[in-house]
Amino acid sequence: MAKEPKLAVIPLGGLGEIGKNITAVRFGENIVLIDCGLMFPEEEMLGIDIVIPDITYLLEHKEEVLGILLTHGHEDHIGALPYVLRQINVPVYGSKLALGLVQGKLKEHNLLDQVKLQTVKPRDTFQIGPFKVEFIRVSHSIPDAMAIAIHTPVGTLLHTGDFKIDQTPIDGEVIDLPRFAALGEKGVLVMMSDSTNVERPGYTMSERVVGNSFDETFRQAQERIIIATFASNVHRLQQAISIAYEYDRHVAVVGRSMANVVQVASELGYLHIPEGTLIDLDEAARLPKNKIVLLTTGSQGEPMSALTRIAMNDHRQVDIIPGDTVIISATPIPGNEKLVTRIIDQLFKLGAKVIYEAVSGIHVSGHPSQEELKLMLNLIRPKFFIPVHGEYRMLKKHAELAREIGIPAENIFIGENGQVFEFTRRYGRMAGRVTSGKVLVDGLGVGDVGNIVLRDRKQLSQDGILIVVVTMDKQKNQVLAGPDIVSRGFVYVRESEILMEEAKNKVKVALDKCCTRGISEWAAIKSQVRDDLGKFLYEKTRRRPMILPIIMEV
Ligand SMILES: [Zn+2]
Ligand SMILES: [Zn+2]
């Protein structure tokens, strides 16, 4: 009997975590990828810029990869593209806006003229190998977000991407519920759906709500208005710009990523800026304060962002002036709460009026709450269901919702990154795992920083470092000069002269000990120094700095 054809769905990122979304869809010896995103580093990943998915599995099947399909232009869906395309150069399919943002990235990485970018629109369908791919409009916190249906010989896979159901979107482009219903009617084999907001009951509010709150704030503001939000939230920017225009204010953009998005989005026709509304910061400085709106990034309290610098009096061009109204139009991503509240405190101290989510309807989420998730499940009624884009408890909760609407428990799969989900016309199952994980990017280094480097960075960050330098005569095994001790981040040396003197003596004693015992291996001498000095410092200070003995040989 011929082997039954199988569809394999292999999330390499975005399962058990929020971020670095990437899923391989494999049929026979053909693979398409859905999204290719990055994740921002966790607090303990000291010095790391971004985190990208481990694509070992794809490199092992490099010849089979036919293309990358993008649901939308958020970093957690496109951010790893330059790194992946450098190794697997295949066409990328996405909306005009998503590809506009991708272009900027490819340019930075000198890859722009090497990669084929194919613009797609909602309801476009086309064939890639054995896959008939279809894009379907959804609502989200960036324009032109799309779900992706992949029709295969064994059935249809539907990936919702990030979505919400906004019935009154800013651009009038409503989520394509009729198409979802039609797909459901025809039958969907597997659905993967966004779990980010599954813990929230009810419905996520329409983006339009934010416009009303903006209006209220603009009416009351006597002086300058500063709005911080995600650069990619083009609809939010549009609302800010439109209301500024209504209130006869000019808009200036602060921060590179915000300026980039405003430029790309207005060039591509996603952002409509009335003539003369957009001005630069110099001009803004000359106009009366009640004529000005500043648009800035930094709604997450990111240390290097414009808003943080402004709040810390560290921005070259913008200071807080008492009477400013600052709107923080975003919710802190879990983990960023502290950063954001510190910024809010700081802004208040400088005399600004700060409006943030905890006290007003100044932000709505781009992700679906429980009732929207149930609606999507009910429209599609998939045979098999895989909750994605969420930490473990969220996947669990989403699975519960699927049970509630009548999908049998055995047809719902909760997995981790690297899990292979296998489907035929008859059955679905979890079928083994492939390599998956995190690759850390630091500066130009991709993957060279691993656990050992991070452990060192952690130790350095906690108790600092002592460098012990000693010059020795290799032949006679004798100390010629030193030891000298240099330290950073351990103690304030000028106030610890006695301690440092004692430390030097400890090193001398350790070296003498080596001499009398006839130990002449550099490695053994170093480890003696490290042990004895470490013990001494711990006794004296209860600290464990990194100790780095250097022996200069004469
Ligand atoms: Zn998104
Ligand atoms: Zn996302």
XYZ file of C-alpha atoms and ligand atoms in Angstrom:
556
model
C 0.000 0.000 0.000
C 1.308 3.451 -0.865
C 2.336 5.562 2.081
C -0.405 7.901 3.160
C 0.514 11.544 2.382
C 1.127 13.612 5.479
C 1.080 17.261 6.369
C 3.584 18.252 9.049
C 3.304 21.476 11.019
C 6.455 22.364 12.940
C 6.538 25.545 15.040
C 10.189 26.535 15.513
C 9.236 29.566 17.598
C 6.219 31.188 19.242
C 5.056 28.168 21.215
C 5.365 28.533 24.991
C 6.561 32.088 24.474
C 5.441 35.400 23.029
C 7.738 36.268 20.168
C 10.043 34.869 17.476
C 7.145 33.363 15.601
C 8.086 30.943 12.867
C 6.309 27.795 11.705
C 7.412 25.309 9.074
C 4.648 23.653 7.068
C 5.858 20.557 5.276
C 4.196 18.326 2.731
C 6.285 15.627 1.068
C 9.614 17.297 0.486
C 8.271 20.828 0.337
C 8.343 23.422 3.087
C 6.827 26.878 3.380
C 7.381 29.040 6.429
C 4.795 31.182 8.134
C 6.510 34.268 9.619
C 10.103 34.683 10.688
C 10.253 36.798 13.812
C 12.561 37.828 16.619
C 12.145 38.195 20.345
C 13.546 40.884 22.601
C 16.009 39.598 25.206
C 14.945 38.701 28.707
C 16.461 40.648 31.567
C 19.084 37.993 32.379
C 20.396 37.987 28.794
C 22.876 40.726 29.555
C 24.036 42.738 26.571
C 22.019 40.720 24.064
C 20.348 42.792 21.327
C 17.807 40.344 19.976
C 16.896 36.671 20.067
C 16.157 34.735 16.892
C 14.930 31.173 16.351
C 17.299 28.251 15.861
C 16.778 27.148 12.236
C 18.986 24.049 12.247
C 16.008 22.014 11.056
C 15.506 24.279 8.051
C 19.194 24.228 7.185
C 19.024 20.433 7.199
C 16.168 20.670 4.674
C 17.403 23.753 2.897
C 16.572 22.502 -0.606
C 12.946 21.906 0.383
C 12.181 25.439 1.566
C 10.099 27.204 -1.089
C 9.149 30.509 0.469
C 8.304 32.567 3.534
C 4.758 33.845 4.080
C 4.289 36.856 6.344
C 1.113 37.475 8.316
C 2.080 41.081 9.130
C 4.953 43.486 9.719
C 5.565 43.254 13.474
C 9.100 42.481 14.650
C 8.056 39.214 16.254
C 6.984 38.102 12.760
C 9.605 39.635 10.443
C 12.590 40.497 12.654
C 14.654 37.368 11.997
C 14.298 37.574 8.208
C 17.732 39.089 7.485
C 19.425 36.320 9.470
C 17.397 33.514 7.930
C 17.465 34.830 4.347
C 21.236 35.086 4.508
C 21.283 31.308 4.914
C 18.155 30.310 3.019
C 17.385 32.740 0.232
C 13.767 32.154 -0.808
C 10.982 34.512 -1.930
C 9.104 36.384 0.808
C 5.355 37.009 0.446
C 3.616 39.701 2.457
C 1.499 42.847 2.431
C 2.837 46.063 0.961
C 3.422 47.480 4.444
C 5.049 44.344 5.861
C 7.408 44.192 2.888
C 8.065 47.937 3.143
C 9.313 47.368 6.685
C 11.243 44.264 5.601
C 12.972 46.297 2.897
C 14.419 48.655 5.492
C 15.841 45.687 7.386
C 17.303 44.062 4.293
C 18.911 47.345 3.329
C 20.602 47.553 6.724
C 21.968 44.045 6.186
C 22.981 44.669 2.572
C 20.603 42.022 1.322
C 18.011 44.099 -0.488
C 18.913 43.298 -4.095
C 19.425 39.607 -3.349
C 15.961 38.775 -2.039
C 12.730 38.407 -3.976
C 9.838 40.186 -2.259
C 6.353 39.438 -3.524
C 3.495 41.736 -2.499
C 0.193 40.027 -1.739
C -3.265 41.366 -0.949
C -6.094 39.902 1.107
C -7.954 37.175 -0.833
C -4.947 36.597 -3.099
C -4.377 32.909 -3.718
C -1.461 31.290 -5.485
C 0.362 28.015 -5.764
C 3.753 27.320 -4.168
C 4.739 23.713 -4.877
C 1.961 21.497 -3.527
C 0.549 24.342 -1.411
C -2.298 26.577 -2.482
C -1.772 29.625 -0.323
C -4.474 32.119 0.545
C -4.274 35.382 2.484
C -7.290 36.576 4.496
C -7.699 40.006 6.092
C -7.785 40.309 9.893
C -7.754 43.285 12.278
C -4.604 43.936 14.294
C -2.462 46.744 15.665
C -0.735 47.206 12.308
C -2.509 47.676 8.957
C -2.920 44.859 6.429
C -2.499 41.970 8.849
C -3.606 38.673 7.328
C -4.381 35.123 8.311
C -2.951 32.460 6.037
C -4.782 29.397 4.758
C -2.659 26.706 3.162
C -4.653 24.220 1.121
C -2.846 20.900 0.765
C -3.804 17.544 -0.752
C -4.779 16.257 2.733
C -6.739 19.309 3.828
C -6.549 22.965 4.790
C -4.326 24.482 7.454
C -5.447 27.863 8.767
C -3.045 30.065 10.736
C -4.858 33.115 12.110
C -1.646 35.064 12.703
C -2.089 37.856 15.245
C -5.642 39.124 15.024
C -8.564 40.760 16.726
C -12.079 41.388 15.531
C -12.487 45.140 15.081
C -15.853 45.925 13.518
C -15.089 49.625 13.160
C -11.438 49.744 12.078
C -9.756 53.082 11.397
C -9.022 52.298 7.750
C -12.454 50.761 7.136
C -10.857 47.429 6.195
C -12.895 44.996 8.255
C -11.722 41.478 9.105
C -12.969 39.117 6.363
C -15.444 37.150 8.492
C -17.367 35.895 5.417
C -14.216 34.236 4.064
C -13.457 32.624 7.417
C -17.030 31.343 7.552
C -16.730 29.945 4.030
C -13.503 28.150 4.911
C -15.183 26.708 7.986
C -18.139 25.605 5.909
C -15.859 23.804 3.460
C -13.889 22.210 6.265
C -10.555 23.071 7.856
C -8.257 20.249 8.914
C -6.033 22.205 11.321
C -6.292 25.654 12.850
C -3.516 27.510 14.681
C -4.678 30.592 16.570
C -3.299 33.555 18.548
C -3.320 32.986 22.330
C -1.722 36.273 23.453
C -4.848 37.702 25.118
C -6.636 34.472 25.987
C -6.656 35.379 29.668
C -8.942 38.367 29.013
C -12.686 37.766 29.108
C -15.071 39.507 26.736
C -14.123 41.401 23.594
C -11.123 43.576 22.806
C -12.265 47.138 22.151
C -12.154 48.759 18.751
C -9.173 50.955 17.926
C -11.702 53.765 17.542
C -12.078 53.961 21.335
C -8.566 55.357 21.532
C -9.554 58.180 19.192
C -12.281 59.220 21.630
C -9.815 59.271 24.519
C -7.339 61.272 22.433
C -10.092 63.742 21.644
C -10.902 64.174 25.323
C -7.237 64.745 26.176
C -6.665 67.191 23.325
C -9.677 69.198 24.435
C -8.230 69.633 27.923
C -4.557 70.117 27.090
C -3.408 73.723 27.438
C 0.173 73.230 26.307
C 2.279 70.707 24.429
C 1.101 67.123 23.912
C 3.545 64.230 23.711
C 2.226 60.852 22.564
C 4.290 57.708 23.019
C 3.214 54.538 21.243
C 4.531 51.633 19.191
C 5.978 52.941 15.951
C 4.317 50.161 13.974
C 0.827 51.010 15.216
C 0.032 53.028 12.111
C -3.662 53.361 12.942
C -2.762 54.852 16.298
C -0.392 57.286 14.587
C -3.138 58.121 12.116
C -5.557 58.915 14.914
C -3.005 61.095 16.653
C -2.246 62.968 13.437
C -5.902 63.417 12.452
C -6.881 64.729 15.864
C -3.848 67.018 15.966
C -5.013 68.451 12.647
C -8.531 68.916 13.981
C -7.193 70.834 16.973
C -4.950 72.908 14.748
C -1.738 71.436 16.096
C 1.402 70.437 14.196
C 3.082 67.066 14.638
C 6.797 66.434 14.996
C 8.309 62.974 15.186
C 10.959 62.052 17.774
C 13.055 58.898 17.449
C 14.510 57.020 14.518
C 12.157 54.039 14.366
C 9.104 56.301 14.590
C 10.450 58.516 11.812
C 11.121 55.427 9.699
C 7.601 54.040 10.074
C 5.977 57.426 9.449
C 7.977 57.712 6.243
C 7.365 54.162 4.990
C 3.677 54.177 5.932
C 2.945 57.528 4.320
C 4.892 56.664 1.159
C 2.914 53.453 0.820
C -0.378 55.215 1.439
C -1.185 53.750 4.852
C -0.788 57.036 6.689
C -2.520 60.202 5.575
C -0.890 63.370 6.798
C -2.636 66.642 5.938
C -0.397 69.119 4.131
C 1.715 71.185 6.516
C 0.829 69.120 9.603
C 4.172 67.341 9.864
C 7.040 69.606 10.923
C 10.536 68.982 12.234
C 11.668 69.400 15.825
C 13.448 72.697 15.237
C 10.310 74.233 13.866
C 8.296 72.771 16.734
C 10.605 74.513 19.183
C 9.725 77.886 17.639
C 5.931 77.481 17.653
C 3.636 78.140 20.634
C 3.328 75.097 22.893
C -0.401 74.693 22.358
C 0.243 74.171 18.639
C 2.474 71.146 19.091
C 2.141 67.368 19.265
C 5.246 65.217 19.558
C 5.014 61.584 18.463
C 7.590 59.346 20.052
C 8.596 55.760 20.747
C 9.447 54.491 24.176
C 6.027 53.413 25.376
C 7.729 50.351 26.883
C 10.251 52.375 28.854
C 13.065 50.996 26.691
C 16.257 52.491 28.126
C 17.543 53.867 24.806
C 14.223 55.178 23.529
C 13.324 58.813 22.981
C 10.714 58.980 25.757
C 13.105 57.529 28.334
C 15.757 60.042 27.354
C 13.286 62.884 27.484
C 12.119 61.782 30.938
C 15.715 61.471 32.160
C 16.667 64.933 30.817
C 19.016 63.207 28.428
C 17.517 64.059 25.036
C 19.391 66.426 22.757
C 16.362 68.250 21.400
C 13.397 67.724 23.714
C 12.921 68.628 27.385
C 9.799 68.220 29.453
C 8.228 71.595 30.114
C 5.864 71.855 33.098
C 2.341 71.793 31.687
C 3.135 69.189 29.004
C 0.601 66.415 28.601
C 2.236 63.043 27.998
C 0.050 60.219 26.695
C 1.516 56.741 26.978
C -0.633 54.908 24.465
C 0.391 51.314 25.078
C 0.321 48.610 27.712
C 3.622 47.519 29.174
C 4.571 44.112 27.815
C 4.971 41.746 30.804
C 8.429 42.389 32.211
C 8.477 46.060 31.227
C 6.083 47.312 33.915
C 8.845 48.574 36.198
C 10.590 50.466 33.415
C 7.353 52.110 32.367
C 6.246 53.110 35.862
C 9.666 54.636 36.505
C 9.260 56.790 33.393
C 5.766 57.823 34.483
C 7.063 58.864 37.924
C 9.875 60.804 36.339
C 7.548 62.632 33.951
C 5.249 63.628 36.813
C 8.258 64.931 38.776
C 9.195 67.153 35.852
C 5.745 68.721 35.950
C 4.024 66.852 33.120
C 0.487 65.543 33.245
C 0.787 61.864 32.364
C -2.058 59.854 30.925
C -1.490 56.130 30.863
C -3.552 53.034 30.538
C -4.054 52.256 34.178
C -6.155 55.406 34.480
C -7.784 55.820 31.058
C -8.874 54.208 27.778
C -5.834 55.436 25.964
C -4.819 52.088 24.533
C -6.544 48.995 23.188
C -4.925 45.668 22.460
C -4.336 44.246 18.983
C -5.111 40.713 20.118
C -8.409 38.875 20.579
C -10.056 38.315 23.939
C -11.956 35.157 24.821
C -15.218 35.902 22.993
C -13.364 36.729 19.764
C -11.300 33.549 20.053
C -14.478 31.534 20.506
C -16.069 33.270 17.541
C -13.099 32.359 15.355
C -13.177 28.764 16.600
C -16.890 28.599 15.895
C -16.571 30.042 12.400
C -13.843 27.603 11.453
C -14.779 24.534 13.511
C -11.434 22.914 12.669
C -10.973 19.192 13.011
C -7.688 19.728 14.870
C -6.618 22.727 16.891
C -3.174 24.007 17.929
C -3.138 27.110 20.150
C -0.022 29.185 19.362
C 1.586 32.546 20.227
C 1.468 32.225 23.966
C 3.157 31.051 27.100
C 2.206 27.610 28.352
C -0.692 28.674 30.592
C -2.165 30.690 27.703
C -2.017 27.705 25.361
C -3.741 25.674 28.085
C -6.452 28.296 28.494
C -6.986 28.521 24.732
C -7.298 24.735 24.576
C -10.017 25.021 27.230
C -11.945 27.492 25.075
C -11.699 25.087 22.152
C -13.122 22.341 24.371
C -15.972 24.637 25.365
C -17.015 25.134 21.764
C -17.003 21.377 21.228
C -13.637 20.341 19.813
C -12.769 16.975 21.367
C -9.814 17.039 23.763
C -7.902 14.443 21.746
C -7.974 16.756 18.722
C -6.348 19.666 20.560
C -2.560 19.729 20.691
C -0.395 21.714 23.059
C 3.260 21.502 22.147
C 6.588 23.217 22.472
C 8.878 24.710 19.875
C 10.305 21.956 17.689
C 7.263 19.717 18.085
C 6.188 17.986 14.871
C 2.415 17.859 14.479
C 1.445 15.377 11.788
C -1.851 15.201 9.942
C -3.454 13.009 7.333
C -7.021 13.030 6.125
C -7.841 10.584 8.893
C -5.821 11.471 11.931
C -3.613 14.030 13.641
C -0.857 13.328 16.147
C 2.280 14.649 17.781
C 5.123 12.909 15.961
C 8.543 13.558 17.482
C 10.611 16.670 17.694
C 13.210 18.552 15.691
C 15.970 20.884 16.835
C 14.720 24.258 18.032
C 15.853 26.953 20.408
C 17.175 30.447 20.838
C 20.041 32.058 18.980
C 21.334 35.198 20.677
C 22.445 38.160 18.599
C 24.936 40.619 20.110
C 26.280 43.286 17.782
C 27.597 41.518 14.712
C 27.809 38.179 16.483
C 25.014 35.722 15.763
C 24.963 32.722 18.051
C 28.493 33.189 19.387
C 27.208 34.277 22.784
C 25.988 31.193 24.621
C 25.446 30.090 28.196
C 29.093 30.357 29.218
C 29.444 33.944 28.032
C 26.151 34.857 29.673
C 27.267 33.256 32.927
C 30.456 35.351 32.874
C 28.471 38.497 32.136
C 26.185 37.712 35.015
C 29.075 37.207 37.414
C 30.722 40.417 36.201
C 27.480 42.308 36.622
C 27.014 41.070 40.172
C 30.405 41.377 41.868
C 32.788 42.863 39.304
C 36.260 41.708 38.384
C 39.799 41.643 39.832
C 42.739 41.292 37.505
C 45.933 40.063 39.154
C 49.091 40.699 37.151
C 52.393 39.142 38.078
C 55.673 38.864 36.142
C 57.585 35.633 36.575
C 60.835 34.094 35.503
C 59.922 30.818 33.880
C 63.324 29.185 34.380
C 63.835 29.995 38.043
C 60.120 29.934 38.832
C 60.489 33.276 40.603
C 58.355 36.377 40.910
C 60.100 39.323 39.256
C 57.434 41.988 39.570
C 53.998 42.417 41.133
C 51.561 41.224 41.984
C 49.468 44.165 40.907
C 45.733 44.170 41.233
C 43.317 46.099 39.079
C 39.627 45.925 39.841
C 36.401 47.124 38.270
C 32.942 46.985 39.774
C 34.175 45.251 42.941
C 35.032 47.947 45.491
C 35.875 51.614 45.279
C 39.639 51.176 45.356
C 40.489 54.549 46.871
C 38.477 53.723 49.948
C 39.664 50.141 50.123
C 43.424 50.511 50.110
C 43.920 48.250 53.109
C 41.796 45.517 51.581
C 43.674 45.722 48.296
C 47.023 45.624 50.127
C 45.918 42.524 52.020
C 44.720 41.011 48.761
C 48.162 41.543 47.239
C 49.740 39.838 50.240
C 47.384 36.896 49.840
C 48.517 36.563 46.236
C 52.175 36.720 47.309
C 51.608 33.978 49.860
C 49.862 31.859 47.238
C 52.767 32.323 44.822
C 55.314 31.447 47.512
C 53.320 28.349 48.331
C 53.538 27.308 44.676
C 57.309 27.915 44.649
C 58.025 25.884 47.767
C 55.832 23.033 46.534
C 57.567 23.118 43.181
C 54.364 23.927 41.265
C 55.473 25.512 38.009
C 52.536 24.951 35.642
C 51.026 28.340 34.873
C 47.511 26.892 35.015
C 48.078 25.424 38.470
C 49.577 28.671 39.771
C 46.645 30.660 38.427
C 44.114 28.395 40.005
C 45.941 28.589 43.375
C 45.834 32.391 43.166
C 42.190 32.348 42.192
C 41.232 29.979 45.033
C 43.189 31.681 47.819
C 42.285 35.207 46.799
C 38.664 34.256 46.210
C 38.374 32.717 49.655
C 39.998 35.757 51.286
C 37.767 38.250 49.480
C 34.655 36.281 50.308
C 35.587 36.198 53.998
C 36.204 39.932 54.002
C 33.361 41.131 51.814
C 30.908 38.281 51.185
C 31.354 39.022 47.478
C 32.545 36.761 44.712
C 34.136 38.892 42.014
C 35.573 37.264 38.932
C 39.317 36.830 39.473
C 41.524 36.863 36.400
C 45.199 36.042 37.095
C 47.602 37.040 34.331
C 51.168 35.774 34.434
C 53.660 37.639 32.284
C 56.614 35.523 31.404
C 60.184 36.747 31.164
Zn 1.462 41.467 15.729
Zn 2.884 38.779 17.230
